[in-house]
PDB file of C-alpha atoms in Angstrom:
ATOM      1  CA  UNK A 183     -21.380 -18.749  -2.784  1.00  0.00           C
ATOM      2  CA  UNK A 184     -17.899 -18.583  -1.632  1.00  0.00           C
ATOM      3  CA  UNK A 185     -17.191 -20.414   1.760  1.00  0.00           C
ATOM      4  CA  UNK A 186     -14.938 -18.593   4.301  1.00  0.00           C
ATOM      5  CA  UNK A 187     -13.024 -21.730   5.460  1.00  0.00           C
ATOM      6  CA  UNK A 188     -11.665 -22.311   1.265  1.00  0.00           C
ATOM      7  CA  UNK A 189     -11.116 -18.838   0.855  1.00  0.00           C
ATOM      8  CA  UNK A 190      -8.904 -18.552   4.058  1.00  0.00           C
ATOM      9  CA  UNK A 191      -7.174 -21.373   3.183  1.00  0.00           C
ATOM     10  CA  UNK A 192      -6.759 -20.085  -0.606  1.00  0.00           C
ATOM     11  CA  UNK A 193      -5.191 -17.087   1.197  1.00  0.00           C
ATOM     12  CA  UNK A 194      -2.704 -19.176   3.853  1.00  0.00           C
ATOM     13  CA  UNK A 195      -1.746 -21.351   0.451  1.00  0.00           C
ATOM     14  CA  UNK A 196      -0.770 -18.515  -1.349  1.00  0.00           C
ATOM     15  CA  UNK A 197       1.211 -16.554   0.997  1.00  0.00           C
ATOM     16  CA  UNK A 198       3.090 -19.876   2.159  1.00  0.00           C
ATOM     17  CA  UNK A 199       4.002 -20.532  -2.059  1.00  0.00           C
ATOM     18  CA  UNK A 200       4.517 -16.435  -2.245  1.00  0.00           C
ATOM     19  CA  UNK A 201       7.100 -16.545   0.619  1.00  0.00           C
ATOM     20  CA  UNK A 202       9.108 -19.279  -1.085  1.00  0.00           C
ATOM     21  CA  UNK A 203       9.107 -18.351  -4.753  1.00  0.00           C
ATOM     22  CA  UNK A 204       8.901 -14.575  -5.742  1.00  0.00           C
ATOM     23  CA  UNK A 205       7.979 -15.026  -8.861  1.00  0.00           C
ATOM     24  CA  UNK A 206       3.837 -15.083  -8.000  1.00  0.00           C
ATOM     25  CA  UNK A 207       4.400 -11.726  -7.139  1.00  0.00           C
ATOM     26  CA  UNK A 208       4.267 -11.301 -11.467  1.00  0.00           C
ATOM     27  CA  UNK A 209       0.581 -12.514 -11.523  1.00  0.00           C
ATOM     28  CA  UNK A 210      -0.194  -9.944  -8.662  1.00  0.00           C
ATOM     29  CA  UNK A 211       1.505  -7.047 -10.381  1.00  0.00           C
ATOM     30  CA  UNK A 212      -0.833  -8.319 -13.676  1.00  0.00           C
ATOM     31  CA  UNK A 213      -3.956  -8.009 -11.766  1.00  0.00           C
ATOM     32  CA  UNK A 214      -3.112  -4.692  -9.721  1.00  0.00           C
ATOM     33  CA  UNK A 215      -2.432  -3.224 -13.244  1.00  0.00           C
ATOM     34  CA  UNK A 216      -4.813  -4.836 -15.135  1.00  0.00           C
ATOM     35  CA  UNK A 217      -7.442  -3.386 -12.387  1.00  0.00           C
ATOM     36  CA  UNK A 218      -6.373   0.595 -12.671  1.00  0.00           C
ATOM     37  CA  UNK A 219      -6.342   0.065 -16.354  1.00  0.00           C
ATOM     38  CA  UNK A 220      -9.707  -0.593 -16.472  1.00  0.00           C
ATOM     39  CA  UNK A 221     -10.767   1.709 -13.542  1.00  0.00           C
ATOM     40  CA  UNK A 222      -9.046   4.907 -15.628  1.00  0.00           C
ATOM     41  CA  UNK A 223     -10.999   3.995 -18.757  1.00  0.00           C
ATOM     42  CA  UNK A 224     -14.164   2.943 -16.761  1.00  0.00           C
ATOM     43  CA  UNK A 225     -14.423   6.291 -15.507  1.00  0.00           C
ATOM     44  CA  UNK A 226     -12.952   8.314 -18.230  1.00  0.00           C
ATOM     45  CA  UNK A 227     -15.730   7.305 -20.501  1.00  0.00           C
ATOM     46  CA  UNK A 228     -18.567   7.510 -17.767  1.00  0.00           C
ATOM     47  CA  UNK A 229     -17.592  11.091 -16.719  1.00  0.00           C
ATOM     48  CA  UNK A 230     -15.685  12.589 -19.463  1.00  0.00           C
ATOM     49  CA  UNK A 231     -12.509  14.878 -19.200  1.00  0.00           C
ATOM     50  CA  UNK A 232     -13.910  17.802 -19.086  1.00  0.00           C
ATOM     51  CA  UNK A 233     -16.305  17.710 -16.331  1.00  0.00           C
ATOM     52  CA  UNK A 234     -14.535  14.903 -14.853  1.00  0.00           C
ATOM     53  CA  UNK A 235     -14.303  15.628 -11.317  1.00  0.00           C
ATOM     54  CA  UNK A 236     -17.714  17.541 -11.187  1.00  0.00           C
ATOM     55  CA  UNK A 237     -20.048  14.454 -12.408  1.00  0.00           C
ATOM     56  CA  UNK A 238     -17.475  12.117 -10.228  1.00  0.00           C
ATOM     57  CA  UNK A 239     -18.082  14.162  -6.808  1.00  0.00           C
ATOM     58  CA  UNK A 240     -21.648  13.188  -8.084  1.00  0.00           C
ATOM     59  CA  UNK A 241     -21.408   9.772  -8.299  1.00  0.00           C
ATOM     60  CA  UNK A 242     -19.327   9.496  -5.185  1.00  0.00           C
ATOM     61  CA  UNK A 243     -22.285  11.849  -3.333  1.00  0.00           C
ATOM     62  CA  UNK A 244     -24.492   8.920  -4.248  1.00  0.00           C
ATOM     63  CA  UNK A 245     -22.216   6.413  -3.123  1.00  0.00           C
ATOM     64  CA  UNK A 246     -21.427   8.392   0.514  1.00  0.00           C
ATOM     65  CA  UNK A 247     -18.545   8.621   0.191  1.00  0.00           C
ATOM     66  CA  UNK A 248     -18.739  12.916  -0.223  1.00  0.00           C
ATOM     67  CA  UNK A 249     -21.647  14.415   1.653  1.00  0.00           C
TER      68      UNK A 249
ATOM     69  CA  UNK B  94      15.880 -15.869   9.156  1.00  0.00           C
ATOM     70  CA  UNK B  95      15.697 -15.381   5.279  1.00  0.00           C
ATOM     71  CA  UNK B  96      12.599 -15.598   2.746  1.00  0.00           C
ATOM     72  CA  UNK B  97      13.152 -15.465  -0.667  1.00  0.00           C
ATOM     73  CA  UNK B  98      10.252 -12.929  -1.783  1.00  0.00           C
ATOM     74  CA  UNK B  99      11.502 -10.288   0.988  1.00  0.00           C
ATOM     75  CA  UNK B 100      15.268 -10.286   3.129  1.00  0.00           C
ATOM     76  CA  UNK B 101      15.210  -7.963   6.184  1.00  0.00           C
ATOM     77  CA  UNK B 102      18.619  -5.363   6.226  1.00  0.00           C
ATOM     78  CA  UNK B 103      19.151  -3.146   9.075  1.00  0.00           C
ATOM     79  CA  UNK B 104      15.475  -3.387   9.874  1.00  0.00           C
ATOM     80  CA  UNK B 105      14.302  -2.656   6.853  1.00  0.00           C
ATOM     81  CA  UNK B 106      11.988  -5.471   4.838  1.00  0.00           C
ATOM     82  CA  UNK B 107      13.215  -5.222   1.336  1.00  0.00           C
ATOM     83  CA  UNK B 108      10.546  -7.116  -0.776  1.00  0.00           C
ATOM     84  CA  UNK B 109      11.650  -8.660  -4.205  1.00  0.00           C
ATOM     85  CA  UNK B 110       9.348  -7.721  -6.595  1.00  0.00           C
ATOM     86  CA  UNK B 111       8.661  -4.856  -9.552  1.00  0.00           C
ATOM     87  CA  UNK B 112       6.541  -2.000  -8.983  1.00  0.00           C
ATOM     88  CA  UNK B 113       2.873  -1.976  -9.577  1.00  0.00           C
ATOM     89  CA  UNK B 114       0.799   0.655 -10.885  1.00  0.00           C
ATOM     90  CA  UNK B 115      -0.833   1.043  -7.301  1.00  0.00           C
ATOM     91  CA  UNK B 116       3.035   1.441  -5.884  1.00  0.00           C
ATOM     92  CA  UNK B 117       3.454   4.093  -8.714  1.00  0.00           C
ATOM     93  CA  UNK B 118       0.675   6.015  -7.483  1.00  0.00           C
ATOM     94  CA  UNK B 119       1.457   5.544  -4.038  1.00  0.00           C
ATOM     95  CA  UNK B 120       5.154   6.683  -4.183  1.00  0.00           C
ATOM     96  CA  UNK B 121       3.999   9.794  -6.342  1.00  0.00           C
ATOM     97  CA  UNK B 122       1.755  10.583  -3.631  1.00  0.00           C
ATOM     98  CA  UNK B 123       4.378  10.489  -0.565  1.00  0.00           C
ATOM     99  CA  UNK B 124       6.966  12.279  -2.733  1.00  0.00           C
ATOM    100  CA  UNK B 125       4.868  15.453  -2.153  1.00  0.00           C
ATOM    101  CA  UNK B 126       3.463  14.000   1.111  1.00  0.00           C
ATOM    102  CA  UNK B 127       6.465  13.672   3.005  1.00  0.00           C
ATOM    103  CA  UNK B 128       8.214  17.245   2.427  1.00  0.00           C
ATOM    104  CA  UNK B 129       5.095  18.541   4.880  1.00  0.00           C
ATOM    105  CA  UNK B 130       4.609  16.211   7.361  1.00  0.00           C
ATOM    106  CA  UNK B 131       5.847  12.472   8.820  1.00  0.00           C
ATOM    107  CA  UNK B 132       3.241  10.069   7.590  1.00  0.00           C
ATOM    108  CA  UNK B 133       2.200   6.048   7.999  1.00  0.00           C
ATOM    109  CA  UNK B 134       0.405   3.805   5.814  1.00  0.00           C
ATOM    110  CA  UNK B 135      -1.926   1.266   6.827  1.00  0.00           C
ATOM    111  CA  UNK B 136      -4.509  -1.143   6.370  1.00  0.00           C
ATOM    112  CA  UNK B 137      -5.359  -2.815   2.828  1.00  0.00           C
ATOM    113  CA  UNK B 138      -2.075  -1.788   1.029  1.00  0.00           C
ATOM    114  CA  UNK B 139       0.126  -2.959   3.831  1.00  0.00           C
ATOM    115  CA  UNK B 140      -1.056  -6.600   3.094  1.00  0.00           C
ATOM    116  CA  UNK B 141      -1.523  -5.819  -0.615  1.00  0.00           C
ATOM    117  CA  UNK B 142       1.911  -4.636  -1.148  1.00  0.00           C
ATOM    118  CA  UNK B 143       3.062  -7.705   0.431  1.00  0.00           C
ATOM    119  CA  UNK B 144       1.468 -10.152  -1.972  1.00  0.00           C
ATOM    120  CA  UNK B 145      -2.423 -10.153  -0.717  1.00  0.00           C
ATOM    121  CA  UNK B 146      -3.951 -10.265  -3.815  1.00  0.00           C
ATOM    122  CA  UNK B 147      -7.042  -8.369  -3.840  1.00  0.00           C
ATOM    123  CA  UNK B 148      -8.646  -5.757  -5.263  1.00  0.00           C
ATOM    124  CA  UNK B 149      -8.284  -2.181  -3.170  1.00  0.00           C
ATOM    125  CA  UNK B 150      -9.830   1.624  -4.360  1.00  0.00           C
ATOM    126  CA  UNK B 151      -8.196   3.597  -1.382  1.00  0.00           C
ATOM    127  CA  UNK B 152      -4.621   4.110   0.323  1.00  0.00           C
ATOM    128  CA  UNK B 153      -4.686   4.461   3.989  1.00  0.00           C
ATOM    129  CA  UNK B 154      -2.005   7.183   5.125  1.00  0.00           C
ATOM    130  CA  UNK B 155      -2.383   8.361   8.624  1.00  0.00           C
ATOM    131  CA  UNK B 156      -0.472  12.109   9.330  1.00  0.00           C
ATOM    132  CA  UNK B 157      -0.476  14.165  12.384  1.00  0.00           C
ATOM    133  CA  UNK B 158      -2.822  16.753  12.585  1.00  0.00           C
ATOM    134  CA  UNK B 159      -1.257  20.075  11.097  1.00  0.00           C
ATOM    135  CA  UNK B 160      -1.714  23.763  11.080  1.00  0.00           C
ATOM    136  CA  UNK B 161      -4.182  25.149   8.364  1.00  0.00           C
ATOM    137  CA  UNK B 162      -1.387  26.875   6.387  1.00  0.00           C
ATOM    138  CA  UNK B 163       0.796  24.081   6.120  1.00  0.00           C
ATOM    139  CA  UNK B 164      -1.970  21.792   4.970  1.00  0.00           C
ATOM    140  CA  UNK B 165      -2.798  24.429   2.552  1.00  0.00           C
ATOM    141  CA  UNK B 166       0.259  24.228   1.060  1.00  0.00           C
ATOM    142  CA  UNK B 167       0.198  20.510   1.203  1.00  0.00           C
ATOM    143  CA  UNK B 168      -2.685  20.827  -0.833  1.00  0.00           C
ATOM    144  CA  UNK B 169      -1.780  23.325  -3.447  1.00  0.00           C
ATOM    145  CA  UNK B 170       1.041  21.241  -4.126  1.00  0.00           C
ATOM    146  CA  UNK B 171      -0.730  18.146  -4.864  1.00  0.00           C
ATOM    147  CA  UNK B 172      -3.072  20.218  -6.912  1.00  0.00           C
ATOM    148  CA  UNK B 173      -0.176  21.600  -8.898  1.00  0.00           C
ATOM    149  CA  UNK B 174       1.538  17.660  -9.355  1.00  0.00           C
ATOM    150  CA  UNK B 175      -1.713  16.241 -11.192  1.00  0.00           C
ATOM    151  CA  UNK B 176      -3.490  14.936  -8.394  1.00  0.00           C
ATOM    152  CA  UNK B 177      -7.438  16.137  -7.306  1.00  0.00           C
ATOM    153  CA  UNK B 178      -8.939  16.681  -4.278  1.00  0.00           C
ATOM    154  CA  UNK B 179     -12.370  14.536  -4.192  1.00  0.00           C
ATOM    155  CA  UNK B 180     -13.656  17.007  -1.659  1.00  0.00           C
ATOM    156  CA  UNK B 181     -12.704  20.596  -2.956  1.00  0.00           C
ATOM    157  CA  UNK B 182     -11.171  22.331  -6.105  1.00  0.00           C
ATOM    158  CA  UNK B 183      -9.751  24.890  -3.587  1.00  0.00           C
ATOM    159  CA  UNK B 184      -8.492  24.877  -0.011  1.00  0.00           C
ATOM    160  CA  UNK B 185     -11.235  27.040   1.030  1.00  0.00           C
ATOM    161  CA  UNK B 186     -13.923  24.713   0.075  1.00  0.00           C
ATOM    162  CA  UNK B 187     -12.474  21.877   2.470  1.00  0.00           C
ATOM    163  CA  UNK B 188     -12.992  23.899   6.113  1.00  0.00           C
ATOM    164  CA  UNK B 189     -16.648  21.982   6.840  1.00  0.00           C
ATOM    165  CA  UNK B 190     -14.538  18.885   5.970  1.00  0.00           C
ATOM    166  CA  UNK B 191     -11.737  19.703   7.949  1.00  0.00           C
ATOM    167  CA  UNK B 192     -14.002  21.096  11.113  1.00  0.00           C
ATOM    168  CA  UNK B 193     -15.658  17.960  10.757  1.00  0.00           C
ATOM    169  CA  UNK B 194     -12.462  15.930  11.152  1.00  0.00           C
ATOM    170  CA  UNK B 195     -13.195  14.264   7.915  1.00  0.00           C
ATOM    171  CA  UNK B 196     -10.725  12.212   6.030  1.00  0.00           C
ATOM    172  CA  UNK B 197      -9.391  14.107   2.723  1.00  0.00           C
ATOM    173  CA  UNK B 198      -9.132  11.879  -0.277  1.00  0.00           C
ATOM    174  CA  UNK B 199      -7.026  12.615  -3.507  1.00  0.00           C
ATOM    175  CA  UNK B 200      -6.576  11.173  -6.680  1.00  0.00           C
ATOM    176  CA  UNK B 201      -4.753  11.759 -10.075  1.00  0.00           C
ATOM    177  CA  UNK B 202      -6.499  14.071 -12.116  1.00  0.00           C
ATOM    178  CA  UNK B 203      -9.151  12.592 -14.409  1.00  0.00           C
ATOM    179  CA  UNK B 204      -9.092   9.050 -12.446  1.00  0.00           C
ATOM    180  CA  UNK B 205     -11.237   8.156  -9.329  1.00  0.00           C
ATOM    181  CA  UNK B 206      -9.607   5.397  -7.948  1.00  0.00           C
ATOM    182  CA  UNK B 207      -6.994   4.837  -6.376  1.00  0.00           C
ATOM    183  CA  UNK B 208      -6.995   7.187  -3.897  1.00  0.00           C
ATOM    184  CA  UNK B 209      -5.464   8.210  -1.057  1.00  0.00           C
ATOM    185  CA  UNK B 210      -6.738   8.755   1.926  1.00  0.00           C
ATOM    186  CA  UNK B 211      -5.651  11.360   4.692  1.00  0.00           C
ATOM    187  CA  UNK B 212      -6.301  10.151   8.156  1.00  0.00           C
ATOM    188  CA  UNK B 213      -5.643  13.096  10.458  1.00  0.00           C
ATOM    189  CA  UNK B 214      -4.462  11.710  14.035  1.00  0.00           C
ATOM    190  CA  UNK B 215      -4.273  13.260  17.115  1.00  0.00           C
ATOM    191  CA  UNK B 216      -3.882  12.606  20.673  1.00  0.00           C
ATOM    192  CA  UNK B 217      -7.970  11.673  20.933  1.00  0.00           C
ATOM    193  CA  UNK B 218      -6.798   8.900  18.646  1.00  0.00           C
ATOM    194  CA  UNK B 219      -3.989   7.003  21.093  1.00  0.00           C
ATOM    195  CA  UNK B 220      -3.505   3.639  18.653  1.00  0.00           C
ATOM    196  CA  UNK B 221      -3.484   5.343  15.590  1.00  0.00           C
ATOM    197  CA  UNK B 222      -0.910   7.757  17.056  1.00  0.00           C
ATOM    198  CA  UNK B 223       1.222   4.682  18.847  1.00  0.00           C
ATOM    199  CA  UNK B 224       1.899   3.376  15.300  1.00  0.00           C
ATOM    200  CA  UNK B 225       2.271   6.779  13.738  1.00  0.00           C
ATOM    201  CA  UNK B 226       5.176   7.282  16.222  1.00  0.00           C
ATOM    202  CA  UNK B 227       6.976   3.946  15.496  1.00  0.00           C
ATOM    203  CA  UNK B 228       7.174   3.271  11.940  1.00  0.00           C
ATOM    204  CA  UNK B 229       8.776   0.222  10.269  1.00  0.00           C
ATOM    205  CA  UNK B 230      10.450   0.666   6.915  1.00  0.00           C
ATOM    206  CA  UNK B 231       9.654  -1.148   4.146  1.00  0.00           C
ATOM    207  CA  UNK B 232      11.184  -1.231   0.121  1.00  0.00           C
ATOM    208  CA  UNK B 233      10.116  -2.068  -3.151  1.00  0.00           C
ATOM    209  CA  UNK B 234      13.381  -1.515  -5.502  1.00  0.00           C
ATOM    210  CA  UNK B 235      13.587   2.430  -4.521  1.00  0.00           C
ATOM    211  CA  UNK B 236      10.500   2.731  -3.254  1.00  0.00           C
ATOM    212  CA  UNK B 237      11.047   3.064   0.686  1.00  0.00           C
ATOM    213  CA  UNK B 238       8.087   3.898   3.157  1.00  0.00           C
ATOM    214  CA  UNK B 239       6.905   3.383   6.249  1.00  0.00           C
ATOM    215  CA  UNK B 240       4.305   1.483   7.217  1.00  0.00           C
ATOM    216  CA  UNK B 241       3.422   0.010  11.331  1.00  0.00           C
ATOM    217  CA  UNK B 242       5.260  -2.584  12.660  1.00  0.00           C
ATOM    218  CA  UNK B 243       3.926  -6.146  11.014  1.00  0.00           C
ATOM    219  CA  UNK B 244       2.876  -7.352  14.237  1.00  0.00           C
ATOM    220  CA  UNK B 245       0.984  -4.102  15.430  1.00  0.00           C
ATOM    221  CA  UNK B 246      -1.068  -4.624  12.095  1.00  0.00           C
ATOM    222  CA  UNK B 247      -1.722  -7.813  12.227  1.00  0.00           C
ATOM    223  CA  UNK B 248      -3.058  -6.892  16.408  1.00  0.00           C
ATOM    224  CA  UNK B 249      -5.043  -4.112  14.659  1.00  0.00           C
ATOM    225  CA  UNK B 250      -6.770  -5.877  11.897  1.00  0.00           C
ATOM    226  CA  UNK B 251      -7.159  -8.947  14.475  1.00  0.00           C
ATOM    227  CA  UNK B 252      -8.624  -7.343  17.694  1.00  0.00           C
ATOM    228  CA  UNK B 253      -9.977  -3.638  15.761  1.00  0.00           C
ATOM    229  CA  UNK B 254     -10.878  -3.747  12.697  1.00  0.00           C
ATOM    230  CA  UNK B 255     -11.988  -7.614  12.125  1.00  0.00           C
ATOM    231  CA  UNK B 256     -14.155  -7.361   9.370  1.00  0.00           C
ATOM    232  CA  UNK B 257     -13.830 -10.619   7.125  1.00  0.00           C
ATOM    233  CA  UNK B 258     -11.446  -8.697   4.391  1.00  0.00           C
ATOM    234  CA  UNK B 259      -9.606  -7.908   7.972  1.00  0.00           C
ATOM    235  CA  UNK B 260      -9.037 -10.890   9.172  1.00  0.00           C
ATOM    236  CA  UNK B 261      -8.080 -12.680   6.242  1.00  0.00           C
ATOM    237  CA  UNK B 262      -5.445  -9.570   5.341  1.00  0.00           C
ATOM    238  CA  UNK B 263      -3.574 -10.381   8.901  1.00  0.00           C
ATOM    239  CA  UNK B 264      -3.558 -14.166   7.811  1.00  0.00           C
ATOM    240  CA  UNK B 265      -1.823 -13.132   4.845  1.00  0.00           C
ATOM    241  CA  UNK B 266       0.529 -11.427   6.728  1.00  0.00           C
ATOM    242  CA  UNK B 267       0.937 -14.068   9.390  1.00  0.00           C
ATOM    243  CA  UNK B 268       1.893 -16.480   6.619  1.00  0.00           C
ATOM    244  CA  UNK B 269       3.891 -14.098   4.913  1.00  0.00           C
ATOM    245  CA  UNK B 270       6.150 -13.038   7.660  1.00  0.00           C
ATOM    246  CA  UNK B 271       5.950 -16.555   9.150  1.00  0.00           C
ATOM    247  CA  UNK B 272       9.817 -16.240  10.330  1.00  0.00           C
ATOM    248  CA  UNK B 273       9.842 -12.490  10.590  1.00  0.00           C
ATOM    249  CA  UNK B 274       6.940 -12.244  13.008  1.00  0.00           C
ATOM    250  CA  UNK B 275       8.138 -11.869  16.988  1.00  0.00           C
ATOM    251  CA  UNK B 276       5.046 -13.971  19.015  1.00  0.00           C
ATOM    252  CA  UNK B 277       6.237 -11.753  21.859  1.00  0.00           C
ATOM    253  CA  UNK B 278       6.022  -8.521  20.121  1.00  0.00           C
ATOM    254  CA  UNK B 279       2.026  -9.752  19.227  1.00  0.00           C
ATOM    255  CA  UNK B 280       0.902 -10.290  22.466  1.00  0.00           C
ATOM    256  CA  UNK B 281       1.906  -7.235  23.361  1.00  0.00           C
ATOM    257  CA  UNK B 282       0.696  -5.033  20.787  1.00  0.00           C
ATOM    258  CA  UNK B 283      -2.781  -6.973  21.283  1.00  0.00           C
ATOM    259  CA  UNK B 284      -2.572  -6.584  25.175  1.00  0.00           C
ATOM    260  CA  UNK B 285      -1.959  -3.047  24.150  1.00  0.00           C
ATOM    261  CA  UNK B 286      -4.582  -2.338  21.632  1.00  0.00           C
ATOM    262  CA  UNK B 287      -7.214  -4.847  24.219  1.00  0.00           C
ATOM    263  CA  UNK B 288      -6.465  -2.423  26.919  1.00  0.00           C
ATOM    264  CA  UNK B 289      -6.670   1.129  25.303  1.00  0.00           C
ATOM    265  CA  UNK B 290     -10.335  -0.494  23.132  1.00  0.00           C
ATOM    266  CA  UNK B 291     -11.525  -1.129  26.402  1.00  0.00           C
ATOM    267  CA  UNK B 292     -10.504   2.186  28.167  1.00  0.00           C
ATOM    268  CA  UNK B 293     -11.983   4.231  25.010  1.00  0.00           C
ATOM    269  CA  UNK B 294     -15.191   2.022  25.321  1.00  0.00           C
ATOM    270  CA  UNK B 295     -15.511   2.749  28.941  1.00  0.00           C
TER     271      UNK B 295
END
């Protein structure tokens, strides 16, 4: 289990190193992008085009986010 | 004061990075958004589009609350750019959202996340409409929008919000803006949000 006191720190380290050097902002963009990707194809394939946003407002019913 | 991952010109904070699929979507978005209404986005992507890297499946965007017929339109024209309404596939379908005050969330057509979500302020909501009314630009190559001043978020997520993704999103941008930041401006957005919590809670 992750401990709050490393993971704050993880997140102080990084934006200290991010501040300084750009260039971490590349492995950001990778996982940002890398995460839709998989999100659009995820759901794509669960729901299907067709009926896409009918069997999502289900899902999303179940998950309360619609009532 | 001068980072090297964002430089500050005539108060607007100009990050240095490329575009990510999540700014893609969000700048589609607030093309359409802004010809209806003035808008503000908060929360998650504020510290996400400054370098906080986590995951996120919704877009805050506050807007002031608007007359039917010009959200309609609002609406219809995000239908007709490729984005869907998770609530309704017409305008009609959305009034026991709307009566309700709901939030109205949209995404591109056959995707489900991201999304953006509508916040509708109004005067019953006095931070959200404090921040609304004094936006702080911010750019990604030509990607400008406006977002709450750093310090009022960093108050917000501090004093408001303060769940653990919270807290560690204003150390981010604590750390971040660690020469940007004014201490004086923090105390007194956090003496203001303190105060108007309390009076709300009374």
């Amino acid at each position: 289990m992750k401990n709050q006191f490393e993971e704050e720190d993880y997140v102080i380290f990084y934006a200290n190193e991010l501040r300084k050097n750009p260039k971490y902002f590349k492995q950001q963009k990778m996982l940002i992008d890398s995460q839709i990707k998989s999100s659009k194809e995820l759901f794509q394939k669960t729901f299907g085009i067709k009926n896409f946003n009918e069997n999502a407002r289900i899902y999303l019913r179940k998950l309360g986010i619609l009532w | 004061m001068e980072s090297s991952a964002y430089k500050i010109v005539n108060d607007t904070i100009i990050l240095e990075r490329e575009l990510t699929e999540l700014d893609i979507f969000v700048k589609d978005f607030l093309e359409i958004l802004k010809k209806y209404t003035s808008y503000l986005i908060v929360s998650g992507y504020v510290s996400i589009s400054t370098g906080r890297t986590r995951g996120t499946e919704d877009v805050d965007c506050l807007i002031p609350t608007m007359p039917k017929e010009k959200l309609e339109e609002l609406f219809n024209d995000l239908l007709k750019n490729n984005f869907w309404c998770y609530q309704a596939e017409v305008f009609a379908d959305l009034k026991k959202y709307l009566s309700s005050k709901d939030n109205i969330r949209f995404a591109r057509i056959n995707e489900l996340f991201p999304n953006m979500e509508l916040i509708f302020v109004d005067k019953s909501k006095p931070l959200q409409l404090f921040e609304l009314k004094n936006p702080q630009k911010i750019k990604i190559k030509d990607f400008l929008f406006m977002i709450p001043p750093i310090e009022f978020e960093i108050a917000y997520k501090e004093n408001i919000l303060a769940g653990k993704k919270d807290i560690l999103d204003a150390k981010h941008l604590r750390e971040f803006f660690l020469e940007y930041i004014s201490e004086e401006k923090l105390r007194s957005f956090a003496k203001l949000i303190k105060e108007t919590k309390n009076e709300k809670s009374i």
